[in-house]
mmCIF file of C-alpha atoms and ligand atoms in Angstrom:
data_model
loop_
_atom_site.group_PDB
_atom_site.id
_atom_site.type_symbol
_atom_site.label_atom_id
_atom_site.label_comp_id
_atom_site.label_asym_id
_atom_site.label_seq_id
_atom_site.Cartn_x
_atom_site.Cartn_y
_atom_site.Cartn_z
ATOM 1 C CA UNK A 1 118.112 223.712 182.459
ATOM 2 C CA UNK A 2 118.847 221.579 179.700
ATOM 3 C CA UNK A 3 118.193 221.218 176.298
ATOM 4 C CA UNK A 4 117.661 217.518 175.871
ATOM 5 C CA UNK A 5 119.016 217.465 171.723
ATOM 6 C CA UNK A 6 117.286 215.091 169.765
ATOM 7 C CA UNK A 7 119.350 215.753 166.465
ATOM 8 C CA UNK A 8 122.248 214.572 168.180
ATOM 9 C CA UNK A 9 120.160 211.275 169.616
ATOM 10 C CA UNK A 10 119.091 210.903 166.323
ATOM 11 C CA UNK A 11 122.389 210.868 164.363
ATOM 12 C CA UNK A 12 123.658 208.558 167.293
ATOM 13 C CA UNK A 13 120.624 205.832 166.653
ATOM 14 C CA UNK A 14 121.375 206.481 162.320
ATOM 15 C CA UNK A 15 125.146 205.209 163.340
ATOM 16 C CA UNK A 16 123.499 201.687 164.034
ATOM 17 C CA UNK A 17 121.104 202.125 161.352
ATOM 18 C CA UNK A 18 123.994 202.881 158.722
ATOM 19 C CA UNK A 19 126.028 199.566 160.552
ATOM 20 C CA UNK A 20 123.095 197.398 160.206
ATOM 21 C CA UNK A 21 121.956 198.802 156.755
ATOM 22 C CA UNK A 22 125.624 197.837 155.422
ATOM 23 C CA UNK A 23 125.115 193.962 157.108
ATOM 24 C CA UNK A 24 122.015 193.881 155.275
ATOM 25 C CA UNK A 25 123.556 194.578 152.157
ATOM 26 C CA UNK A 26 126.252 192.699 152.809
ATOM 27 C CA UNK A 27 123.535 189.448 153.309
ATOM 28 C CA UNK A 28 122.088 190.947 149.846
ATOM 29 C CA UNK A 29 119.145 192.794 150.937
ATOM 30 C CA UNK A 30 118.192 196.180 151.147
ATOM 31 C CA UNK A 31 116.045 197.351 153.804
ATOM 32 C CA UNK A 32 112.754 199.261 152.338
ATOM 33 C CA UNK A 33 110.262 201.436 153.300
ATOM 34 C CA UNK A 34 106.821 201.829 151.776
ATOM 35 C CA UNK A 35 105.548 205.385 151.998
ATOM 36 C CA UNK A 36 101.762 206.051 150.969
ATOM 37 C CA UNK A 37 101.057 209.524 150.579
ATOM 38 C CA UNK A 38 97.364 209.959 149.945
ATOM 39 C CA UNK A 39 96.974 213.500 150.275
ATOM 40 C CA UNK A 40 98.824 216.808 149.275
ATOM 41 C CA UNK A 41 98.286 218.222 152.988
ATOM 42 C CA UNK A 42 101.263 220.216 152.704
ATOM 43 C CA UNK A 43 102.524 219.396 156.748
ATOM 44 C CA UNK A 44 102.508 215.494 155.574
ATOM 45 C CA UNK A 45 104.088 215.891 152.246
ATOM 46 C CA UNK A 46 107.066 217.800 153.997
ATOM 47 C CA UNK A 47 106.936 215.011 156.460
ATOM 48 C CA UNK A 48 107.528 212.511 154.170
ATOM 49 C CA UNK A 49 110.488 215.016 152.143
ATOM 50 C CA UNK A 50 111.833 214.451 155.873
ATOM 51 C CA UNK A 51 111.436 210.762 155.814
ATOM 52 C CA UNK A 52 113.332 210.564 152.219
ATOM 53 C CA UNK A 53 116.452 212.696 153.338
ATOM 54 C CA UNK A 54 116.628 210.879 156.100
ATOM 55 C CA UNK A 55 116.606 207.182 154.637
ATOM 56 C CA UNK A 56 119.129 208.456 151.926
ATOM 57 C CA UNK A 57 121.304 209.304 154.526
ATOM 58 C CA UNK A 58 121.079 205.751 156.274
ATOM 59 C CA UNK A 59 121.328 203.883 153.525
ATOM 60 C CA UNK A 60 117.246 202.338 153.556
ATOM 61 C CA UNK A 61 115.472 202.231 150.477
ATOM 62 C CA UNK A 62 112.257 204.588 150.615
ATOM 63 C CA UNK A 63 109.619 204.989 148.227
ATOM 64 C CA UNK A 64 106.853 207.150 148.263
ATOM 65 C CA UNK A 65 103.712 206.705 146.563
ATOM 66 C CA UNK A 66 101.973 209.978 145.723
ATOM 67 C CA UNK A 67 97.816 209.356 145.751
ATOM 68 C CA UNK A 68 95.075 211.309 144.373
ATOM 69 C CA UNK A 69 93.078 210.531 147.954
ATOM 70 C CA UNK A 70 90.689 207.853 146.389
ATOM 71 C CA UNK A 71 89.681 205.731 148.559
ATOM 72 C CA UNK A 72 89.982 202.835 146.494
ATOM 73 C CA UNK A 73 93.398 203.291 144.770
ATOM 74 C CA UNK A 74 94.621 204.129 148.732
ATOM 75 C CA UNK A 75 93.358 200.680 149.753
ATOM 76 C CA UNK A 76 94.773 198.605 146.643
ATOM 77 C CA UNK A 77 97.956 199.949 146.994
ATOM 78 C CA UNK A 78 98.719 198.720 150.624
ATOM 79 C CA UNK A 79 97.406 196.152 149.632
ATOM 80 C CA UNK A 80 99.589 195.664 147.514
ATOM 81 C CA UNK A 81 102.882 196.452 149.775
ATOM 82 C CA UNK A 82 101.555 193.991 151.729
ATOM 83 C CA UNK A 83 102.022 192.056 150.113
ATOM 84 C CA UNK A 84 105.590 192.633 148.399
ATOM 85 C CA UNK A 85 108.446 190.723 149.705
ATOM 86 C CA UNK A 86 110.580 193.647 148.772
ATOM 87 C CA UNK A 87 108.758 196.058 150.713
ATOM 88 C CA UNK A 88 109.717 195.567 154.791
ATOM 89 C CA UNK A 89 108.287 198.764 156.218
ATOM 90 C CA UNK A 90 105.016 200.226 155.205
ATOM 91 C CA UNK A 91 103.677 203.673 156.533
ATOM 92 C CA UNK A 92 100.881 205.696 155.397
ATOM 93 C CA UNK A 93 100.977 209.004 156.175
ATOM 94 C CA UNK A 94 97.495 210.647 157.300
ATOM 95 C CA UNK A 95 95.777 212.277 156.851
ATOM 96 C CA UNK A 96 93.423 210.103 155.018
ATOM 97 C CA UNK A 97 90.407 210.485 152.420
ATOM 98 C CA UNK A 98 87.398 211.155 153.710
ATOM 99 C CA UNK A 99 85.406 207.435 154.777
ATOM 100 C CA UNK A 100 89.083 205.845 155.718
ATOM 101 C CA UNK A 101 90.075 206.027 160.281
ATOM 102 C CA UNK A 102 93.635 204.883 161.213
ATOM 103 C CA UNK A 103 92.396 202.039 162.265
ATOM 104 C CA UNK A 104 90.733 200.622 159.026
ATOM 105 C CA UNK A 105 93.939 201.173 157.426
ATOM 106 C CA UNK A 106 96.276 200.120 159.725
ATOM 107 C CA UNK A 107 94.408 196.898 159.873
ATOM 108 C CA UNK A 108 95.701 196.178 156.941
ATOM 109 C CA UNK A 109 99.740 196.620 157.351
ATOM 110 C CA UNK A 110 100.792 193.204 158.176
ATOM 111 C CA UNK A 111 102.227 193.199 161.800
ATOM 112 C CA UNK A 112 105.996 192.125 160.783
ATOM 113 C CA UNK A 113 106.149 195.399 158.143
ATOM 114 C CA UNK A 114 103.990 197.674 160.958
ATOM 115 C CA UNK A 115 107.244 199.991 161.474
ATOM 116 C CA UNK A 116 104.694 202.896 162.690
ATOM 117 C CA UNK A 117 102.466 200.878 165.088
ATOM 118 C CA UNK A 118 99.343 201.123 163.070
ATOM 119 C CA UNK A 119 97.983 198.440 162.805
ATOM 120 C CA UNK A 120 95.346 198.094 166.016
ATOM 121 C CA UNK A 121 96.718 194.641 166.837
ATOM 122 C CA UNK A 122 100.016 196.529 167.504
ATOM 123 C CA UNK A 123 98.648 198.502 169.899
ATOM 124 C CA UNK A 124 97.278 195.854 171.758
ATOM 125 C CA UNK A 125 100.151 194.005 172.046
ATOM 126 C CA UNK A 126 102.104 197.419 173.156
ATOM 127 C CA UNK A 127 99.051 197.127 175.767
ATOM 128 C CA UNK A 128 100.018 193.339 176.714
ATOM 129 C CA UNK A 129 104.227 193.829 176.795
ATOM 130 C CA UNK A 130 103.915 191.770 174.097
ATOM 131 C CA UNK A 131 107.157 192.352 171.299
ATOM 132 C CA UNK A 132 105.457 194.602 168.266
ATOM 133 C CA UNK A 133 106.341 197.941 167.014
ATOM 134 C CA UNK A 134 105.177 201.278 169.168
ATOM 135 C CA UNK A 135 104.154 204.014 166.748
ATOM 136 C CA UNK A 136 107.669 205.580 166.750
ATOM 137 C CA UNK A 137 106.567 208.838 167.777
ATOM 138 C CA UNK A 138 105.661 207.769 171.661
ATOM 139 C CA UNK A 139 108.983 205.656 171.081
ATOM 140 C CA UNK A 140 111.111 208.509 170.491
ATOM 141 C CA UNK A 141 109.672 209.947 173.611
ATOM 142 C CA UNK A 142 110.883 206.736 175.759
ATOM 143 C CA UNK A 143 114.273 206.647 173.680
ATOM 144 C CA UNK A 144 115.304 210.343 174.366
ATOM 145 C CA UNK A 145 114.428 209.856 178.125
ATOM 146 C CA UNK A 146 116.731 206.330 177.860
ATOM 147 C CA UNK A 147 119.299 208.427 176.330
ATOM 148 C CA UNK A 148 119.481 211.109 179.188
ATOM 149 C CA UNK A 149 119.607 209.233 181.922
ATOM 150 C CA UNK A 150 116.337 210.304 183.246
ATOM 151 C CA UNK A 151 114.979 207.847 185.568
ATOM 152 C CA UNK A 152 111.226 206.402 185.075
ATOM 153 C CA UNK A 153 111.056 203.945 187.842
ATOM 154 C CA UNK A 154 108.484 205.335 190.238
ATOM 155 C CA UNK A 155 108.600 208.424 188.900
ATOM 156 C CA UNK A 156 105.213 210.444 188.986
ATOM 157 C CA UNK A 157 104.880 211.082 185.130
ATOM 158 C CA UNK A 158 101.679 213.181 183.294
ATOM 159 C CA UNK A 159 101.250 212.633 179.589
ATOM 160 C CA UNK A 160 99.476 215.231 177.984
ATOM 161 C CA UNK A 161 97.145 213.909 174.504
ATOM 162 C CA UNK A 162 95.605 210.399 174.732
ATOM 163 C CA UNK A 163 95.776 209.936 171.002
ATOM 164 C CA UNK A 164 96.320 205.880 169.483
ATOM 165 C CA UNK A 165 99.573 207.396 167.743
ATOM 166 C CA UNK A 166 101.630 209.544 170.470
ATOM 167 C CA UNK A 167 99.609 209.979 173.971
ATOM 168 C CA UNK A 168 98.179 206.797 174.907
ATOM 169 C CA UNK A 169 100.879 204.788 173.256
ATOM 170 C CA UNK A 170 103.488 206.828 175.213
ATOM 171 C CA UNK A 171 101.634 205.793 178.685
ATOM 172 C CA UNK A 172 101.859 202.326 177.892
ATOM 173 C CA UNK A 173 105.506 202.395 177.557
ATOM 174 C CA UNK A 174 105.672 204.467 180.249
ATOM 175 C CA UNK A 175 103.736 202.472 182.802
ATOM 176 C CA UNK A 176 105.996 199.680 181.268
ATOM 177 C CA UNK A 177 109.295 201.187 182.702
ATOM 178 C CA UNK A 178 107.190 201.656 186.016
ATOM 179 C CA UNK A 179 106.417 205.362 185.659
ATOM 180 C CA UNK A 180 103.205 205.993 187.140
ATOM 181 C CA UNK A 181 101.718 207.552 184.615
ATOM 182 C CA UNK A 182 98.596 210.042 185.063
ATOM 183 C CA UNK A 183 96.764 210.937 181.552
ATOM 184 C CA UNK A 184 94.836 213.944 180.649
ATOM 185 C CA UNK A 185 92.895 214.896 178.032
ATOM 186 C CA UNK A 186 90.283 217.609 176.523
ATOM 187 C CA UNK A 187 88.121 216.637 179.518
ATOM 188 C CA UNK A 188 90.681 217.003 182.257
ATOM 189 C CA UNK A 189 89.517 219.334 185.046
ATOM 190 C CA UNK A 190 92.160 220.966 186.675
ATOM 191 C CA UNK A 191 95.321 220.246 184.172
ATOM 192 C CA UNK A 192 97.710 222.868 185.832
ATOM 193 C CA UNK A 193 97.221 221.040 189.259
ATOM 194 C CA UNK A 194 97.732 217.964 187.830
ATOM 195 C CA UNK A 195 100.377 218.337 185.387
ATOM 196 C CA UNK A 196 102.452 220.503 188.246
ATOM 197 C CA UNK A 197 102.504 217.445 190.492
ATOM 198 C CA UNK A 198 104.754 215.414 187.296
ATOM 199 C CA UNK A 199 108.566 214.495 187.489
ATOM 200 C CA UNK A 200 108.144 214.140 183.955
ATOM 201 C CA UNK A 201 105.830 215.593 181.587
ATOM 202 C CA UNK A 202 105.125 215.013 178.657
ATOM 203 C CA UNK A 203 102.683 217.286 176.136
ATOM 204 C CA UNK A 204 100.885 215.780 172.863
ATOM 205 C CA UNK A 205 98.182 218.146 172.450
ATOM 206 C CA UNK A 206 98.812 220.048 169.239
ATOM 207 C CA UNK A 207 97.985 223.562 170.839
ATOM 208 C CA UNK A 208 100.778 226.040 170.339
ATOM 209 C CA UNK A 209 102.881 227.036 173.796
ATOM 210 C CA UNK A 210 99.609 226.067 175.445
ATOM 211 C CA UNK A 211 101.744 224.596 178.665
ATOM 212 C CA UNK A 212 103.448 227.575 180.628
ATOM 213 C CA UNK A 213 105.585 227.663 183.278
ATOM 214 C CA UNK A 214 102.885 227.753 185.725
ATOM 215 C CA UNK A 215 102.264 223.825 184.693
ATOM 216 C CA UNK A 216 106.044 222.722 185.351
ATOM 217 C CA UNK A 217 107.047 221.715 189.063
ATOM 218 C CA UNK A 218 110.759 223.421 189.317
ATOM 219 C CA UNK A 219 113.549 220.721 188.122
ATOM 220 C CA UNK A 220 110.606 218.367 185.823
ATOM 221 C CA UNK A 221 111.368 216.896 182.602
ATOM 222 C CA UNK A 222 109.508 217.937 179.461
ATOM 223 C CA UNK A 223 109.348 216.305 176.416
ATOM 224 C CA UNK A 224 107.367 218.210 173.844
ATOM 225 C CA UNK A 225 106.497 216.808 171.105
ATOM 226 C CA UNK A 226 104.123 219.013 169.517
ATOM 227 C CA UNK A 227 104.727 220.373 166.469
ATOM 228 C CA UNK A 228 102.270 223.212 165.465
ATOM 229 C CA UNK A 229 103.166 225.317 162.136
ATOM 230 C CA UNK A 230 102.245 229.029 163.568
ATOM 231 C CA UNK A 231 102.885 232.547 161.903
ATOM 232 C CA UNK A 232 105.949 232.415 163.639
ATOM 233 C CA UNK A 233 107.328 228.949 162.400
ATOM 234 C CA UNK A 234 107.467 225.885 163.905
ATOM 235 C CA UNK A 235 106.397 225.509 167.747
ATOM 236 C CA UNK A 236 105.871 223.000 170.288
ATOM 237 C CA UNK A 237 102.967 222.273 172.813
ATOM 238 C CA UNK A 238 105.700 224.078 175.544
ATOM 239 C CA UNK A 239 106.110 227.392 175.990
ATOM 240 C CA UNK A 240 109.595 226.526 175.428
ATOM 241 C CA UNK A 241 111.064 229.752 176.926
ATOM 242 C CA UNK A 242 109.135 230.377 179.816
ATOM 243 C CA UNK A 243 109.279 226.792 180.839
ATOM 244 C CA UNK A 244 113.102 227.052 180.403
ATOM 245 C CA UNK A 245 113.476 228.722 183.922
ATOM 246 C CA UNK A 246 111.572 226.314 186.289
ATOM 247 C CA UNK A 247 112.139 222.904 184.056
ATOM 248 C CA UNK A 248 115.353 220.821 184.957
ATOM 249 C CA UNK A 249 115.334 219.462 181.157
ATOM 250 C CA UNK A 250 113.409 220.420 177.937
ATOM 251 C CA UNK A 251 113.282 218.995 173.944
ATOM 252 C CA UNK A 252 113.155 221.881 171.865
ATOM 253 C CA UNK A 253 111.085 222.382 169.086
ATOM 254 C CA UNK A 254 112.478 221.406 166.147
ATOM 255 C CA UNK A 255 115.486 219.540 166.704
ATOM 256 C CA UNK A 256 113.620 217.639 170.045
ATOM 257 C CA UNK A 257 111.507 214.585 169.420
ATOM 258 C CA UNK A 258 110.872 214.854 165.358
ATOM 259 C CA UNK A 259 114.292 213.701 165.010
ATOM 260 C CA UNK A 260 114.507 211.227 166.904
ATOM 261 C CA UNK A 261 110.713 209.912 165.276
ATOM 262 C CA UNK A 262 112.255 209.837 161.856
ATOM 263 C CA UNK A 263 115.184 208.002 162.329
ATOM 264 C CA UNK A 264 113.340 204.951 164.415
ATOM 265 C CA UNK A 265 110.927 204.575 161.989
ATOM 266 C CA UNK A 266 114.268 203.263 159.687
ATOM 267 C CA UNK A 267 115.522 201.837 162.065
ATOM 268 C CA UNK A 268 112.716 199.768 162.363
ATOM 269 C CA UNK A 269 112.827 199.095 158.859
ATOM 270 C CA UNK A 270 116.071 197.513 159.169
ATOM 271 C CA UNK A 271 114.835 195.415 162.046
ATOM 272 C CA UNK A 272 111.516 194.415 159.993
ATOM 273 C CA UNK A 273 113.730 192.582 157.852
ATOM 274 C CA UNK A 274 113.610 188.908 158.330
ATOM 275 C CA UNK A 275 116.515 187.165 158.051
HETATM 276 P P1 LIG B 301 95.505 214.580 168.396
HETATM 277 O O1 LIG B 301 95.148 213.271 167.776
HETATM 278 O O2 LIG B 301 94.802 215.808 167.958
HETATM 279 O O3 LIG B 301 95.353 214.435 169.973
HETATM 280 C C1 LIG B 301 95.470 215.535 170.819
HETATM 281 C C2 LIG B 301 95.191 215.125 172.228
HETATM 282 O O4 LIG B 301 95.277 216.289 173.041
HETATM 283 C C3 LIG B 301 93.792 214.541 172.426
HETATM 284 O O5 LIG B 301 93.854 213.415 173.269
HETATM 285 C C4 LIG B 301 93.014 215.683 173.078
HETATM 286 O O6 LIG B 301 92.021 215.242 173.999
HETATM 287 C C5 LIG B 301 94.115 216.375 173.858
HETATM 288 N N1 LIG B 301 93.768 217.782 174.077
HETATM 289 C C6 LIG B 301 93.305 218.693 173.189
HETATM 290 N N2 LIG B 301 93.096 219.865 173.774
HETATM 291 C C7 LIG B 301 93.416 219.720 175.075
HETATM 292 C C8 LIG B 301 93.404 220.565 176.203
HETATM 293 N N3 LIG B 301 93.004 221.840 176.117
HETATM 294 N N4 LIG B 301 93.800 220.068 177.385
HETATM 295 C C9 LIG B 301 94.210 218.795 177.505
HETATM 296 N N5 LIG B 301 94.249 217.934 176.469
HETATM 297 C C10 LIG B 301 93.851 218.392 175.270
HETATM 298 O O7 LIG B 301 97.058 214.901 168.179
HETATM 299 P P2 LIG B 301 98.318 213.880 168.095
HETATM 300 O O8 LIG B 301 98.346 213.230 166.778
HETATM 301 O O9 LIG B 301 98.400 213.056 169.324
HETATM 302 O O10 LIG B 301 99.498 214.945 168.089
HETATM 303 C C11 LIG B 301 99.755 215.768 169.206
HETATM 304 C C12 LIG B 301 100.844 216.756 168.841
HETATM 305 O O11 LIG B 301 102.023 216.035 168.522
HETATM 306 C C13 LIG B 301 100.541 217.604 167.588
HETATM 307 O O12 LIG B 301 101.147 218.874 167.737
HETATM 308 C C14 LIG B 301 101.237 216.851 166.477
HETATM 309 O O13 LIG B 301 101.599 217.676 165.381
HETATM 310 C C15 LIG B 301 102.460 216.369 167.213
HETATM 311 N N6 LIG B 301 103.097 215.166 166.626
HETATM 312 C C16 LIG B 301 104.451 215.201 166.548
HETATM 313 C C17 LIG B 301 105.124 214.097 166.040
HETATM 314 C C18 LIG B 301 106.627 214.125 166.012
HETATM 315 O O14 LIG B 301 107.253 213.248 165.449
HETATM 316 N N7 LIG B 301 107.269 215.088 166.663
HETATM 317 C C19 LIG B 301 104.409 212.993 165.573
HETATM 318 C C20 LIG B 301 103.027 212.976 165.704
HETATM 319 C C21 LIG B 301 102.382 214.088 166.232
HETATM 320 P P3 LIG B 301 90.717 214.404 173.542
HETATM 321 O O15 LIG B 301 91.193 213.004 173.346
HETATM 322 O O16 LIG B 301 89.797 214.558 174.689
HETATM 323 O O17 LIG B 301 90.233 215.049 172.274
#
């Protein structure tokens, strides 16, 4: 078995990030990411500590602007980034005051600066093949199977979590490398059956070590990219170590697919700039 190591991936893709970073500065820009915090959810504020070591490492800009959760002030200010030539990437972490979806909010990230796949036009374009930013989460999925070799082509593939940011974004890019891609949800009858059938698996449910090794055909890949805080720490979707014996390769959790998340969210930055 495998341990398919997204730290390494990740420090890999930040080489290209710090090279392109350095010919934007060179061209006299520097490449910046909006970060709206509007909560003090302690997961997303460590999140976005994440985000911030990371960028200083590459070289973006990132700046984070800590809300009280109104509503209104939420609104103005990506509004505002918007609106800001300076600003080229613009995320807002959830989650979000009470009243606000996703969807209202990402509605109103302009495409070009939607470095997170927000925005609901974004996702429709992801839908059409049509050039737009994935939410990087289900793109980190895609990038780490890229990066090992793992072949997608015809492959039977079962995505686990139909949400707009990681499940059903993750199918379409999936079914767009000609996976044939099977997805279950919180209604699925008969997961095990199903999910035991996949070359490739891939779990975005946010339930601790909920998929054993009685899911897993022997040989599968399985990218896990939950992340649940537990008593015990950090923990994936996988039972990592029982799924270690039949699975051909495995992310771990940490160090699998969060990596990998963080660092093409700046890379998109860098790519949102326009020359
Ligand atoms: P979400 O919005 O809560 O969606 C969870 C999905 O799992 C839903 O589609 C739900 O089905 C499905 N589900 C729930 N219970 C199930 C069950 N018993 N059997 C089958 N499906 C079930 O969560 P999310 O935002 O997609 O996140 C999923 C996980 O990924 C979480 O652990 C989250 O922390 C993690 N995550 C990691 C990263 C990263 O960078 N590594 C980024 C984002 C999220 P219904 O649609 O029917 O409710």
């Amino acid at each position: 078995m495998k341990f398919l190591d997204g730290r390494s991936m990740a420090a890999e893709i930040g080489r290209g990030v710090v090279d392109d970073v350095e010919r934007l500065r060179q061209a006299g820009v520097v490449p910046t990411l909006g970060v709206v915090l509007p909560t003090s959810d302690a997961a997303a504020r460590s999140y976005v500590r994440v985000i911030e070591r990371t960028a200083a490492k590459v070289g973006v800009r990132c700046i984070v602007h800590e809300l009280s959760g109104d509503p209104t002030e939420l609104l103005t200010t990506v509004d505002r980034l918007a609106a800001d030539d300076d600003v080229h990437g613009l995320i807002v972490q959830t989650p979000l005051p009470a009243g606000l979806s996703a969807a209202d909010i990402g509605a109103r990230i302009p495409a070009h600066k939607d470095v997170d796949g927000m925005n609901p036009l974004s996702l429709g374009r992801l839908a059409l093949g049509l050039p737009c930013f994935a939410p990087a989460t289900a793109a980190a999925v895609l990038e780490i199977l890229h990066r090992s070799d793992i072949k997608l082509a015809g492959t039977r593939t079962v995505v686990i979590g139909r949400s707009p940011v990681v499940g059903k974004p993750a199918s379409l890019l999936l079914l767009a490398e000609d996976a044939t891609v099977t997805v279950c949800h919180s209604r699925t009858t008969d997961l095990i059956s199903i999910v035991h059938e996949a070359d490739i698996v891939v779990a975005a449910v946010g339930r601790p070590r909920m998929i054993g090794k009685g899911f897993i055909r022997t040989g599968a890949t399985v990218i896990d990219v939950g992340t649940n805080v537990t008593d015990s720490g950090l923990v994936g979707d996988v039972d990592a170590e029982a799924v270690a014996s039949v699975a051909g390769a495995l992310t771990p959790v940490p160090g699998g697919v969060g990596p990998v998340t963080t660092m093409l969210l700046l890379r998109n930055t860098t790519s949102a700039v326009t020359p």
